[in-house]
PDB file of C-alpha atoms in Angstrom:
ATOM      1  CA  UNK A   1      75.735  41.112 -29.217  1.00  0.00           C
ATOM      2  CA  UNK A   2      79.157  39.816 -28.228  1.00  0.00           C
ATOM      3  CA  UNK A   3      80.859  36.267 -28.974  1.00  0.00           C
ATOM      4  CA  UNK A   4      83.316  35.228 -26.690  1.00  0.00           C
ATOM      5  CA  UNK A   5      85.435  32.352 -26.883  1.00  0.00           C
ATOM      6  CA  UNK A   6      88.914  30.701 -26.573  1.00  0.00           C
ATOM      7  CA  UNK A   7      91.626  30.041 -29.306  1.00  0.00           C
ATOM      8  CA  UNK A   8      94.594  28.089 -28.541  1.00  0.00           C
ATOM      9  CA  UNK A   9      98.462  28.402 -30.176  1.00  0.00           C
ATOM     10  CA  UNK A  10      97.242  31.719 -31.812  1.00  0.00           C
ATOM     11  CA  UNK A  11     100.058  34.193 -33.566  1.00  0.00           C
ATOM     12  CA  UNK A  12     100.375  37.000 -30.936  1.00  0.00           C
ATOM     13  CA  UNK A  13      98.325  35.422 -27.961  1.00  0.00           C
ATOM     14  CA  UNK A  14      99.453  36.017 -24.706  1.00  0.00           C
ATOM     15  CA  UNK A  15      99.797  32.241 -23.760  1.00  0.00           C
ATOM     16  CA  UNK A  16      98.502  28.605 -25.000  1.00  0.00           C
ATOM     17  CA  UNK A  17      95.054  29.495 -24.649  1.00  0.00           C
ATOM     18  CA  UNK A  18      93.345  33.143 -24.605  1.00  0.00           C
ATOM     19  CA  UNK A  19      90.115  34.384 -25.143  1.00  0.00           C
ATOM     20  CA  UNK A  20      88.484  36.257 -27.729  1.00  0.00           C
ATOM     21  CA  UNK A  21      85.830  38.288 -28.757  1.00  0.00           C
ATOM     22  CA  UNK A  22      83.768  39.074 -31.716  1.00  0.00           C
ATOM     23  CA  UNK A  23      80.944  41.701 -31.794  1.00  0.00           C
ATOM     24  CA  UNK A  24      77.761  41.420 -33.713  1.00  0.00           C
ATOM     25  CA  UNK A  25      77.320  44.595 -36.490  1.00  0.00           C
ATOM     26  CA  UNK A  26      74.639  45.234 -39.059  1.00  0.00           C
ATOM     27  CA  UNK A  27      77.209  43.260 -41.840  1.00  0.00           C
ATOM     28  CA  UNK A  28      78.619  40.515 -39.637  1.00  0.00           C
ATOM     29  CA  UNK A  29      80.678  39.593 -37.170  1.00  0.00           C
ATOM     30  CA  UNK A  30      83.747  41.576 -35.984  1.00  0.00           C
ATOM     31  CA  UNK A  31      87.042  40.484 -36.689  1.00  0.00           C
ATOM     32  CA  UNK A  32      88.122  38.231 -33.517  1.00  0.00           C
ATOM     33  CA  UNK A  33      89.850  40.253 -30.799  1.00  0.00           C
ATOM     34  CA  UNK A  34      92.569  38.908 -27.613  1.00  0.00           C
ATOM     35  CA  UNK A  35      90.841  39.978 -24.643  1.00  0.00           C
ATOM     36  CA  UNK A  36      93.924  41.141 -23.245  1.00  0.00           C
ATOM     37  CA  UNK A  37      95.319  41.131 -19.995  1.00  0.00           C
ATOM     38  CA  UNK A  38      94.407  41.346 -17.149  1.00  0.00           C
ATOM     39  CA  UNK A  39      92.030  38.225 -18.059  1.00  0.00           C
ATOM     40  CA  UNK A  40      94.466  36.484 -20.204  1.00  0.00           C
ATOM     41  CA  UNK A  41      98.005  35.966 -19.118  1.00  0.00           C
ATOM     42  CA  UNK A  42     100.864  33.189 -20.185  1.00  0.00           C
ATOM     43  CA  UNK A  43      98.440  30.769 -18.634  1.00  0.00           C
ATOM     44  CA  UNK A  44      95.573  28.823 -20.407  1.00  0.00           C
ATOM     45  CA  UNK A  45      92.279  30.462 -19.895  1.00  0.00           C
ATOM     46  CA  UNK A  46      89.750  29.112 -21.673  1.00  0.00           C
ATOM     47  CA  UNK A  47      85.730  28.606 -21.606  1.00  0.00           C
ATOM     48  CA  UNK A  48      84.529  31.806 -21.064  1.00  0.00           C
ATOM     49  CA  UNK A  49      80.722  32.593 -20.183  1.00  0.00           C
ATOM     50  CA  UNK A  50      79.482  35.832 -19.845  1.00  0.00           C
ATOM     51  CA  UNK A  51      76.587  36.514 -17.538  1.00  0.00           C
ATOM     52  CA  UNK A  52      72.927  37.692 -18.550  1.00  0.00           C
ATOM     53  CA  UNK A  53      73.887  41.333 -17.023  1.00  0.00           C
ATOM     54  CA  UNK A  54      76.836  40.944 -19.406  1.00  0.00           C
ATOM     55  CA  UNK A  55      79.137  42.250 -15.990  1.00  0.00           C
ATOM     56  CA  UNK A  56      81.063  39.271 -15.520  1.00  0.00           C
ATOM     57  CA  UNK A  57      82.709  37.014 -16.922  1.00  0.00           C
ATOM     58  CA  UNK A  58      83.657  33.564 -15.476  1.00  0.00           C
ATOM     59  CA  UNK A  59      86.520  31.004 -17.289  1.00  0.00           C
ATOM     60  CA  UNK A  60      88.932  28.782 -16.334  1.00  0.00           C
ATOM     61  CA  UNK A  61      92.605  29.123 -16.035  1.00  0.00           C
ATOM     62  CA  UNK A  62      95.550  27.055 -14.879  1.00  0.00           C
ATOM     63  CA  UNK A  63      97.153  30.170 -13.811  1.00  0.00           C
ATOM     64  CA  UNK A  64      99.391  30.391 -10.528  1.00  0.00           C
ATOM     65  CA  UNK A  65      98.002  30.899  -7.546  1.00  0.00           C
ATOM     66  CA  UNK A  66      95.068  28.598  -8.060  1.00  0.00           C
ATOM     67  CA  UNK A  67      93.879  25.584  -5.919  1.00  0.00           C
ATOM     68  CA  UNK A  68      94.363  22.790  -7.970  1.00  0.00           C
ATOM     69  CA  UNK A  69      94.976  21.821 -11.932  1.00  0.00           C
ATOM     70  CA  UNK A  70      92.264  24.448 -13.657  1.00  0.00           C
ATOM     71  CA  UNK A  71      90.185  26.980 -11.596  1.00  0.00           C
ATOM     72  CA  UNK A  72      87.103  28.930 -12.112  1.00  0.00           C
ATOM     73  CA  UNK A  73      87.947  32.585 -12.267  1.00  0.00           C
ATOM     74  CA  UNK A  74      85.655  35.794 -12.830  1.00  0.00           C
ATOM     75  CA  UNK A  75      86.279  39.232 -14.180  1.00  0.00           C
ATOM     76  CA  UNK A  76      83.662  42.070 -13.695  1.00  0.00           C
ATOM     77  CA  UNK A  77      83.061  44.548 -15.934  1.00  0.00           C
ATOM     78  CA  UNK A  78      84.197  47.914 -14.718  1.00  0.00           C
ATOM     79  CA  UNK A  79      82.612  51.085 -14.753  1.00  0.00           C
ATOM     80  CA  UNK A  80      85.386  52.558 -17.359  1.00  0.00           C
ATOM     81  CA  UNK A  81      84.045  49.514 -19.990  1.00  0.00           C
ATOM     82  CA  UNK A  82      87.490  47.396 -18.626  1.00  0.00           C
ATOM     83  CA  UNK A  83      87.545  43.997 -17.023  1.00  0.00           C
ATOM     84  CA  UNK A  84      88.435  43.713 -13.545  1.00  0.00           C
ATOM     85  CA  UNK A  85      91.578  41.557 -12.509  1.00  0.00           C
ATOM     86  CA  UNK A  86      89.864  38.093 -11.810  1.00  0.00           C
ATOM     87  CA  UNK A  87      89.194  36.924  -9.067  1.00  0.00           C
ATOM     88  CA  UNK A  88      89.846  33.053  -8.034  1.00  0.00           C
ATOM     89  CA  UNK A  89      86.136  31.872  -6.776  1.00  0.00           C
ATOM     90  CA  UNK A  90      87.897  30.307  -3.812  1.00  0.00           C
ATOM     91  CA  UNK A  91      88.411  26.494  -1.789  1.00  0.00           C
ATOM     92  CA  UNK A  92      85.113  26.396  -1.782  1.00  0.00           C
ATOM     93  CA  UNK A  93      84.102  25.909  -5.563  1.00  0.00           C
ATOM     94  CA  UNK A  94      87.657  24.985  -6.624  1.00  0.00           C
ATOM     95  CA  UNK A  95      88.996  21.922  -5.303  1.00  0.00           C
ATOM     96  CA  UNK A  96      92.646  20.465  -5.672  1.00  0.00           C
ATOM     97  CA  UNK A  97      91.847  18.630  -8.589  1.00  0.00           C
ATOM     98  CA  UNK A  98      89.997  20.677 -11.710  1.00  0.00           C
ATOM     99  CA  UNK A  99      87.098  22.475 -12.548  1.00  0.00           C
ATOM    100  CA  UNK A 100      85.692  23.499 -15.677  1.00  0.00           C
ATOM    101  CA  UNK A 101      83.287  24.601 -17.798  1.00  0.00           C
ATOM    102  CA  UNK A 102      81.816  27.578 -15.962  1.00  0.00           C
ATOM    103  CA  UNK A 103      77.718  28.244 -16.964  1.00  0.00           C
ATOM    104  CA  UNK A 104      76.108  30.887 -15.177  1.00  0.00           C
ATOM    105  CA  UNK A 105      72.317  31.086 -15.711  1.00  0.00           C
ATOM    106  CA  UNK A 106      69.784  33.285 -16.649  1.00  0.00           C
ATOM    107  CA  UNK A 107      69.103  33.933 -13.280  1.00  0.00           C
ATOM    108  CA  UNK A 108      72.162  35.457 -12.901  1.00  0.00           C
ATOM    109  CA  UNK A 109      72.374  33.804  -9.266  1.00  0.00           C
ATOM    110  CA  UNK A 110      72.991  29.942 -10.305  1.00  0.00           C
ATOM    111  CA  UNK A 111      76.369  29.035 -11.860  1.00  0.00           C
ATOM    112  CA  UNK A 112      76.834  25.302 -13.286  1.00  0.00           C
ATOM    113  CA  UNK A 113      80.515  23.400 -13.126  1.00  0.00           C
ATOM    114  CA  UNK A 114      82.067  20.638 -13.585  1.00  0.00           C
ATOM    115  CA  UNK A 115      84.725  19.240 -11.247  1.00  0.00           C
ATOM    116  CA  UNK A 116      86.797  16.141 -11.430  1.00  0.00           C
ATOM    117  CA  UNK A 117      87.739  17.194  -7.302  1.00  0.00           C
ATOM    118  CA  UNK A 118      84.754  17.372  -5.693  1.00  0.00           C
ATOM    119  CA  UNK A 119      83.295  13.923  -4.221  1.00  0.00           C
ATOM    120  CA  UNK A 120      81.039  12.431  -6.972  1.00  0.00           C
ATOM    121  CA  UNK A 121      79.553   9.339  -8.937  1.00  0.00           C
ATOM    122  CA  UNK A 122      82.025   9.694 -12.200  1.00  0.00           C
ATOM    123  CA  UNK A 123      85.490  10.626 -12.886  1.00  0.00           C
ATOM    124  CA  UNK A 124      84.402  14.320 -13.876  1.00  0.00           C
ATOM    125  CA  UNK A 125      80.766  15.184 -12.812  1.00  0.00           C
ATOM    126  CA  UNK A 126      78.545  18.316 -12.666  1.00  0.00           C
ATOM    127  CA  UNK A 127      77.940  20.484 -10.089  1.00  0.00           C
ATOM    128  CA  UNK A 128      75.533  24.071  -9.285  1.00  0.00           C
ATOM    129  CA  UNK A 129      76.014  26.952  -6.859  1.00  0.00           C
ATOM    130  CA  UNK A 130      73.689  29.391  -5.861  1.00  0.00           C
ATOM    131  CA  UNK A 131      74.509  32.769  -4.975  1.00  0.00           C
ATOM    132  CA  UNK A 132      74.122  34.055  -1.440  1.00  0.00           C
ATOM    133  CA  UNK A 133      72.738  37.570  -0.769  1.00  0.00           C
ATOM    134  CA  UNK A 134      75.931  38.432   0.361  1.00  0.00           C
ATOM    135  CA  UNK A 135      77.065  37.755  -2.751  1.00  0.00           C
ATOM    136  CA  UNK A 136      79.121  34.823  -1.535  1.00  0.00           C
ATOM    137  CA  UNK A 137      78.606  31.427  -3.294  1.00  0.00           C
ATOM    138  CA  UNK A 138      76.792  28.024  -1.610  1.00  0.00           C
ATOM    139  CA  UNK A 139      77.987  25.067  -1.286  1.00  0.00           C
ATOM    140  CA  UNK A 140      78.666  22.832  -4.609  1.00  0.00           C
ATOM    141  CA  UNK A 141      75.846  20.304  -5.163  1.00  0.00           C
ATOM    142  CA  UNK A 142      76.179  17.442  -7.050  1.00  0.00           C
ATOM    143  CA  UNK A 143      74.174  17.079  -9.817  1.00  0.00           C
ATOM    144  CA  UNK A 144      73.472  13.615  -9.313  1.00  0.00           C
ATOM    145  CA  UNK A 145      71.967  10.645 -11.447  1.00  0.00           C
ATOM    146  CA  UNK A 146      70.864  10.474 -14.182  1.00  0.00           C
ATOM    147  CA  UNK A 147      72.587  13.572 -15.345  1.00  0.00           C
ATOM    148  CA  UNK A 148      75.936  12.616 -13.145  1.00  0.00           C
ATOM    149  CA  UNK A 149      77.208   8.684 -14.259  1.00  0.00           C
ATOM    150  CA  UNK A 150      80.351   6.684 -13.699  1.00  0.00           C
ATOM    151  CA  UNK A 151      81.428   8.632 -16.878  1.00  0.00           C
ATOM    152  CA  UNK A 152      82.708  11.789 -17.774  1.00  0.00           C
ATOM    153  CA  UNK A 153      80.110  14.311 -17.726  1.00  0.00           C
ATOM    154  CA  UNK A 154      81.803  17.688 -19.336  1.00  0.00           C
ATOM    155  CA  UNK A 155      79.414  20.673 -19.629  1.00  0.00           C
ATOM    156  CA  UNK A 156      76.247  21.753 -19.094  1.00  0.00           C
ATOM    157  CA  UNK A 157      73.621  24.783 -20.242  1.00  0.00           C
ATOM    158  CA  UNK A 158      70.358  25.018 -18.999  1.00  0.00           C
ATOM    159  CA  UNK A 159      67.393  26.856 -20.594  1.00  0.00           C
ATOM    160  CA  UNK A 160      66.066  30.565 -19.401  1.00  0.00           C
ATOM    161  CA  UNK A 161      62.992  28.526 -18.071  1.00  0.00           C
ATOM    162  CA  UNK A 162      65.465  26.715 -15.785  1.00  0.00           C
ATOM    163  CA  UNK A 163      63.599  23.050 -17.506  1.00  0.00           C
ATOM    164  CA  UNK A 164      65.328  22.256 -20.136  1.00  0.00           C
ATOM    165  CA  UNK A 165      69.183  20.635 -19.783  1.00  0.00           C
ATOM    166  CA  UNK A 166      71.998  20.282 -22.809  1.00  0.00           C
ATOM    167  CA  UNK A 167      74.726  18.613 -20.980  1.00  0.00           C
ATOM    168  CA  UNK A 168      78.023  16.448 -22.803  1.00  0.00           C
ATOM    169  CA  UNK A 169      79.105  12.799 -22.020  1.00  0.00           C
ATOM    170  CA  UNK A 170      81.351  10.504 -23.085  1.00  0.00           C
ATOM    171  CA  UNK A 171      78.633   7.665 -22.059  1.00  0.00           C
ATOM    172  CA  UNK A 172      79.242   4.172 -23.249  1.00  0.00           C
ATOM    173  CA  UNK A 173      75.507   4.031 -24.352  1.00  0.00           C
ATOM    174  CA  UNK A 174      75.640   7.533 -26.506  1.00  0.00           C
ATOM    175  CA  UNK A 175      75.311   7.856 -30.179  1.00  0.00           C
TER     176      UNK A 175
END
């Protein structure tokens, strides 16, 4: 089993946010490691999810080169056990404002967003993508209501059985 995960303002990171890695052993947990380069850079890259496969990982990163504030980025796993140089998803899951939280299901075929850029119902909502047999990515959908409000919708994992939601809010009516 591997951990992955982001911590900021670390001594030796590469910039204000990297990610990390811990593996599972038979007495614990793995001392954290820095990814390294070429995923994390001077940038912020941050909320890493690694797909079922474990072959690729998608996170965000204000890095250059983007198309707006944060993008959604993936690395693949290379046959050498390296990461890949990521790979910008594009204009047409990143828009020119930002997009976070990257979830790519079980099926391996549906990733989950969020995206403060794309037209919507709140100020930051949540989006899906399906994967093409081309490999290319569909068009964004919008979540919608009830899971999408006039509020700030943040994240979002959904069960292997593809029923079952967690999703965050800052809604005025949650306790």
């Amino acid at each position: 089993e591997i951990l992955l995960y982001a911590i900021c303002n670390a001594p030796g990171g590469y910039g204000s946010c990297d990610i990390y890695y811990a593996v599972k052993t038979s007495s614990g947990w793995s001392q954290p490691q820095n990814i390294g380069a070429p995923i994390n850079t001077e940038y912020w890259e941050t909320q890493p999810c690694l797909s079922p496969d474990n072959h690729d990982l998608y996170f965000v990163s204000n890095r250059p080169g983007g198309y707006g504030g944060s993008d959604l980025y993936v690395s693949h796993l290379t046959t050498s056990g390296t990461w890949s140089k990521p790979e910008n998803l594009g204009p047409h899951i990143n828009s020119t404002g930002n997009e976070s939280s990257p979830f790519i299901h079980a099926d391996n075929q549906t990733l989950f967003f969020a995206s403060d850029g794309w037209p919507g119902i709140g100020d930051m909502d949540l989006y899906y993508t399906r994967k093409k047999p081309d490999g290319t990515w569909g068009d964004p959908q919008d979540l919608g209501y009830p899971i999408n409000t006039i509020d700030h919708e943040g994240s979002l994992f959904v069960a292997a059985d593809g029923k079952t939601a967690y999703f965050a809010s800052d809604r005025r009516d949650s306790h």
